[in-house]
PDB file of C-alpha atoms and ligand atoms in Angstrom:
ATOM      1  CA  UNK A 256      -1.440 -26.663   7.592  1.00 62.00           C
ATOM      2  CA  UNK A 257       0.459 -25.583  10.248  1.00 92.00           C
ATOM      3  CA  UNK A 258       1.665 -21.957  11.247  1.00 97.00           C
ATOM      4  CA  UNK A 259       5.230 -23.348   9.801  1.00 96.00           C
ATOM      5  CA  UNK A 260       3.877 -24.319   6.468  1.00 96.00           C
ATOM      6  CA  UNK A 261       2.491 -21.001   6.081  1.00 98.00           C
ATOM      7  CA  UNK A 262       5.580 -19.306   6.722  1.00 98.00           C
ATOM      8  CA  UNK A 263       7.124 -22.034   4.253  1.00 98.00           C
ATOM      9  CA  UNK A 264       4.774 -20.714   1.619  1.00 98.00           C
ATOM     10  CA  UNK A 265       5.621 -16.915   2.578  1.00 98.00           C
ATOM     11  CA  UNK A 266       9.372 -17.783   2.030  1.00 98.00           C
ATOM     12  CA  UNK A 267       8.955 -19.361  -1.511  1.00 98.00           C
ATOM     13  CA  UNK A 268       6.912 -16.457  -2.500  1.00 98.00           C
ATOM     14  CA  UNK A 269       9.515 -13.911  -1.668  1.00 98.00           C
ATOM     15  CA  UNK A 270      11.925 -15.846  -3.899  1.00 98.00           C
ATOM     16  CA  UNK A 271       9.800 -14.439  -6.529  1.00 98.00           C
ATOM     17  CA  UNK A 272       9.965 -10.543  -5.458  1.00 99.00           C
ATOM     18  CA  UNK A 273      10.744  -8.036  -7.929  1.00 99.00           C
ATOM     19  CA  UNK A 274      12.695  -5.522  -5.736  1.00 98.00           C
ATOM     20  CA  UNK A 275      15.169  -3.708  -7.796  1.00 98.00           C
ATOM     21  CA  UNK A 276      14.864  -0.512  -6.370  1.00 98.00           C
ATOM     22  CA  UNK A 277      14.633  -1.379  -2.644  1.00 98.00           C
ATOM     23  CA  UNK A 278      16.756  -4.788  -2.569  1.00 98.00           C
ATOM     24  CA  UNK A 279      14.295  -5.734   0.117  1.00 98.00           C
ATOM     25  CA  UNK A 280      12.259  -8.666  -0.584  1.00 98.00           C
ATOM     26  CA  UNK A 281       9.222  -9.581   1.000  1.00 99.00           C
ATOM     27  CA  UNK A 282       6.781 -12.646   1.053  1.00 99.00           C
ATOM     28  CA  UNK A 283       3.401 -13.171   2.508  1.00 99.00           C
ATOM     29  CA  UNK A 284       0.710 -15.974   2.539  1.00 98.00           C
ATOM     30  CA  UNK A 285      -2.692 -16.032   3.774  1.00 98.00           C
ATOM     31  CA  UNK A 286      -4.711 -19.041   4.724  1.00 98.00           C
ATOM     32  CA  UNK A 287      -8.535 -19.228   4.414  1.00 98.00           C
ATOM     33  CA  UNK A 288     -10.682 -20.569   6.942  1.00 98.00           C
ATOM     34  CA  UNK A 289     -11.337 -23.622   4.334  1.00 97.00           C
ATOM     35  CA  UNK A 290      -7.599 -24.217   4.570  1.00 97.00           C
ATOM     36  CA  UNK A 291      -6.757 -22.771   0.999  1.00 98.00           C
ATOM     37  CA  UNK A 292      -3.295 -21.153   0.979  1.00 98.00           C
ATOM     38  CA  UNK A 293      -2.571 -18.123  -1.388  1.00 98.00           C
ATOM     39  CA  UNK A 294       0.901 -16.261  -1.468  1.00 98.00           C
ATOM     40  CA  UNK A 295       2.465 -13.248  -2.635  1.00 99.00           C
ATOM     41  CA  UNK A 296       5.840 -11.213  -3.264  1.00 99.00           C
ATOM     42  CA  UNK A 297       6.213  -7.398  -3.610  1.00 99.00           C
ATOM     43  CA  UNK A 298       6.561  -5.789  -6.786  1.00 99.00           C
ATOM     44  CA  UNK A 299       8.014  -2.956  -7.408  1.00 98.00           C
ATOM     45  CA  UNK A 300       8.309  -0.390 -10.194  1.00 98.00           C
ATOM     46  CA  UNK A 301      10.339   2.570 -11.795  1.00 98.00           C
ATOM     47  CA  UNK A 302       7.620   4.763 -10.707  1.00 98.00           C
ATOM     48  CA  UNK A 303       8.604   3.991  -7.516  1.00 98.00           C
ATOM     49  CA  UNK A 304       4.983   4.818  -5.717  1.00 98.00           C
ATOM     50  CA  UNK A 305       3.285   2.224  -8.329  1.00 98.00           C
ATOM     51  CA  UNK A 306       4.819  -0.722  -6.918  1.00 98.00           C
ATOM     52  CA  UNK A 307       3.003  -2.918  -4.310  1.00 98.00           C
ATOM     53  CA  UNK A 308       3.422  -5.216  -1.430  1.00 98.00           C
ATOM     54  CA  UNK A 309       3.467  -8.815  -0.780  1.00 99.00           C
ATOM     55  CA  UNK A 310       0.706  -9.202   1.172  1.00 98.00           C
ATOM     56  CA  UNK A 311      -1.371  -7.263  -1.581  1.00 98.00           C
ATOM     57  CA  UNK A 312      -0.194  -9.939  -4.125  1.00 98.00           C
ATOM     58  CA  UNK A 313      -1.363 -12.740  -1.791  1.00 98.00           C
ATOM     59  CA  UNK A 314      -5.105 -10.750  -1.680  1.00 98.00           C
ATOM     60  CA  UNK A 315      -5.408 -10.630  -5.376  1.00 98.00           C
ATOM     61  CA  UNK A 316      -4.255 -14.494  -5.578  1.00 98.00           C
ATOM     62  CA  UNK A 317      -6.972 -15.122  -2.946  1.00 98.00           C
ATOM     63  CA  UNK A 318      -9.553 -13.267  -4.500  1.00 98.00           C
ATOM     64  CA  UNK A 319      -9.182 -14.527  -8.070  1.00 98.00           C
ATOM     65  CA  UNK A 320      -9.326 -18.471  -6.713  1.00 98.00           C
ATOM     66  CA  UNK A 321     -12.748 -17.449  -5.423  1.00 98.00           C
ATOM     67  CA  UNK A 322     -11.871 -17.038  -1.542  1.00 98.00           C
ATOM     68  CA  UNK A 323     -13.273 -14.313   0.378  1.00 98.00           C
ATOM     69  CA  UNK A 324     -11.817 -14.532   4.135  1.00 98.00           C
ATOM     70  CA  UNK A 325      -8.634 -14.817   5.596  1.00 98.00           C
ATOM     71  CA  UNK A 326      -8.195 -16.652   8.929  1.00 98.00           C
ATOM     72  CA  UNK A 327      -4.282 -16.594   9.147  1.00 98.00           C
ATOM     73  CA  UNK A 328      -0.934 -14.500   7.768  1.00 98.00           C
ATOM     74  CA  UNK A 329       2.364 -15.075   7.494  1.00 98.00           C
ATOM     75  CA  UNK A 330       4.847 -12.348   6.565  1.00 98.00           C
ATOM     76  CA  UNK A 331       8.880 -12.527   6.176  1.00 98.00           C
ATOM     77  CA  UNK A 332      11.673 -10.142   4.839  1.00 98.00           C
ATOM     78  CA  UNK A 333      15.057 -11.353   4.568  1.00 98.00           C
ATOM     79  CA  UNK A 334      16.441  -8.307   5.861  1.00 98.00           C
ATOM     80  CA  UNK A 335      14.130  -7.762   8.467  1.00 98.00           C
ATOM     81  CA  UNK A 336      13.060 -10.384  11.235  1.00 98.00           C
ATOM     82  CA  UNK A 337       9.499  -9.809  12.610  1.00 98.00           C
ATOM     83  CA  UNK A 338       8.364  -7.960   9.757  1.00 98.00           C
ATOM     84  CA  UNK A 339       4.883  -6.247  10.339  1.00 98.00           C
ATOM     85  CA  UNK A 340       2.715  -5.444   7.340  1.00 98.00           C
ATOM     86  CA  UNK A 341       2.471  -1.803   6.518  1.00 98.00           C
ATOM     87  CA  UNK A 342      -0.637   0.321   7.568  1.00 98.00           C
ATOM     88  CA  UNK A 343      -1.989   0.046   4.168  1.00 98.00           C
ATOM     89  CA  UNK A 344      -1.602  -3.456   4.054  1.00 98.00           C
ATOM     90  CA  UNK A 345      -3.311  -3.926   7.065  1.00 98.00           C
ATOM     91  CA  UNK A 346      -6.200  -1.664   5.683  1.00 98.00           C
ATOM     92  CA  UNK A 347      -6.253  -4.194   2.994  1.00 98.00           C
ATOM     93  CA  UNK A 348      -6.511  -7.637   5.023  1.00 98.00           C
ATOM     94  CA  UNK A 349      -8.890  -5.578   7.614  1.00 98.00           C
ATOM     95  CA  UNK A 350     -11.613  -5.879   4.542  1.00 98.00           C
ATOM     96  CA  UNK A 351     -11.062  -9.868   4.653  1.00 98.00           C
ATOM     97  CA  UNK A 352      -9.911 -11.272   8.008  1.00 98.00           C
ATOM     98  CA  UNK A 353     -12.387 -13.437  10.103  1.00 98.00           C
ATOM     99  CA  UNK A 354     -12.800 -11.994  13.520  1.00 97.00           C
ATOM    100  CA  UNK A 355      -9.907 -14.588  15.360  1.00 98.00           C
ATOM    101  CA  UNK A 356      -7.523 -13.951  12.310  1.00 98.00           C
ATOM    102  CA  UNK A 357      -3.885 -14.804  13.414  1.00 98.00           C
ATOM    103  CA  UNK A 358      -0.504 -12.939  12.116  1.00 98.00           C
ATOM    104  CA  UNK A 359       2.565 -14.789  12.135  1.00 98.00           C
ATOM    105  CA  UNK A 360       5.773 -12.818  12.448  1.00 98.00           C
ATOM    106  CA  UNK A 361       8.840 -14.562  11.162  1.00 98.00           C
ATOM    107  CA  UNK A 362      12.076 -14.444  10.404  1.00 98.00           C
ATOM    108  CA  UNK A 363      14.394 -16.739   7.850  1.00 98.00           C
ATOM    109  CA  UNK A 364      13.920 -19.774   9.999  1.00 98.00           C
ATOM    110  CA  UNK A 365      10.369 -19.726  10.869  1.00 98.00           C
ATOM    111  CA  UNK A 366       7.810 -18.006  13.168  1.00 98.00           C
ATOM    112  CA  UNK A 367       8.668 -15.992  15.763  1.00 98.00           C
ATOM    113  CA  UNK A 368       5.722 -14.937  17.299  1.00 98.00           C
ATOM    114  CA  UNK A 369       1.937 -15.411  16.699  1.00 98.00           C
ATOM    115  CA  UNK A 370      -0.241 -12.193  17.792  1.00 98.00           C
ATOM    116  CA  UNK A 371      -3.870 -11.519  16.782  1.00 98.00           C
ATOM    117  CA  UNK A 372      -4.799  -9.360  13.484  1.00 98.00           C
ATOM    118  CA  UNK A 373      -6.996  -6.945  15.465  1.00 98.00           C
ATOM    119  CA  UNK A 374      -4.161  -6.292  18.116  1.00 98.00           C
ATOM    120  CA  UNK A 375      -2.599  -4.795  14.973  1.00 98.00           C
ATOM    121  CA  UNK A 376      -5.107  -2.776  13.629  1.00 98.00           C
ATOM    122  CA  UNK A 377      -7.629  -1.994  15.917  1.00 97.00           C
ATOM    123  CA  UNK A 378     -10.681   0.015  15.176  1.00 95.00           C
ATOM    124  CA  UNK A 379      -9.820   0.040  11.573  1.00 94.00           C
ATOM    125  CA  UNK A 380     -12.161   2.060   8.976  1.00 94.00           C
ATOM    126  CA  UNK A 381     -14.855   0.135   7.892  1.00 93.00           C
ATOM    127  CA  UNK A 382     -17.848   1.102   6.640  1.00 91.00           C
ATOM    128  CA  UNK A 383     -19.778  -0.956   8.760  1.00 81.00           C
ATOM    129  CA  UNK A 384     -19.449   1.607  11.422  1.00 62.00           C
ATOM    130  CA  UNK A 385     -21.993   4.002   9.185  1.00 63.00           C
ATOM    131  CA  UNK A 386     -24.668   1.899   9.751  1.00 56.00           C
TER     132      UNK A 386
HETATM  133  N1  THU B 440       6.816  -4.424   1.614  1.00 57.72           N
HETATM  134  C1  THU B 440       6.074  -5.433   1.592  1.00 57.72           C
HETATM  135  O1  THU B 440       6.029  -5.829   0.463  1.00 57.72           O
HETATM  136  N2  THU B 440       5.256  -5.452   2.379  1.00 57.72           N
HETATM  137  C2  THU B 440       5.080  -4.738   4.017  1.00 57.72           C
HETATM  138  O2  THU B 440       4.448  -5.244   4.856  1.00 57.72           O
HETATM  139  C3  THU B 440       5.941  -3.897   4.224  1.00 57.72           C
HETATM  140  C4  THU B 440       6.658  -3.387   2.559  1.00 57.72           C
HETATM  141  C5  THU B 440       7.895  -3.826   0.805  1.00 57.72           C
HETATM  142  C6  THU B 440       7.045  -2.667  -0.552  1.00 57.72           C
HETATM  143  C7  THU B 440       8.492  -2.462  -1.035  1.00 57.72           C
HETATM  144  O3  THU B 440       8.732  -3.167  -2.131  1.00 57.72           O
HETATM  145  C8  THU B 440       9.806  -2.880  -0.019  1.00 57.72           C
HETATM  146  O4  THU B 440       9.159  -3.725   1.274  1.00 57.72           O
HETATM  147  C9  THU B 440      10.601  -1.875   0.546  1.00 57.72           C
HETATM  148  O5  THU B 440       9.396  -1.109   1.180  1.00 57.72           O
END
């Protein structure tokens, strides 16, 4: 599956976004090293802080499907070209990414730029450092 196909999965997921409060739909798709793709949308809540991001939904799907590693991520938001995962989602993704994981930054037409995940989340918190 190409980066464009991962983008398509993210865009399809975005159509499920539940965003009555922000009106800001987001879709994310992640690929495991085995080639499985898991997608998600953001899901908001009347108690605003209880909502969560598209990347987090995608990670939940991956874990429930038995996946354990993320080698590629695509994120898309119809109201923001080149949306970046928020800080909280970078931390959540960091738990599962491979050392060479890629992040695809998109607009509504496809991938605009591909960067390494580590370049957007260097020196993240990990308990491995305590050893
Ligand atoms: N959002 C995401 O889904 N992913 C991000 O990386 C950034 C923000 C969502 C959360 C909220 O539903 C909406 O975008 C506006 O912040």
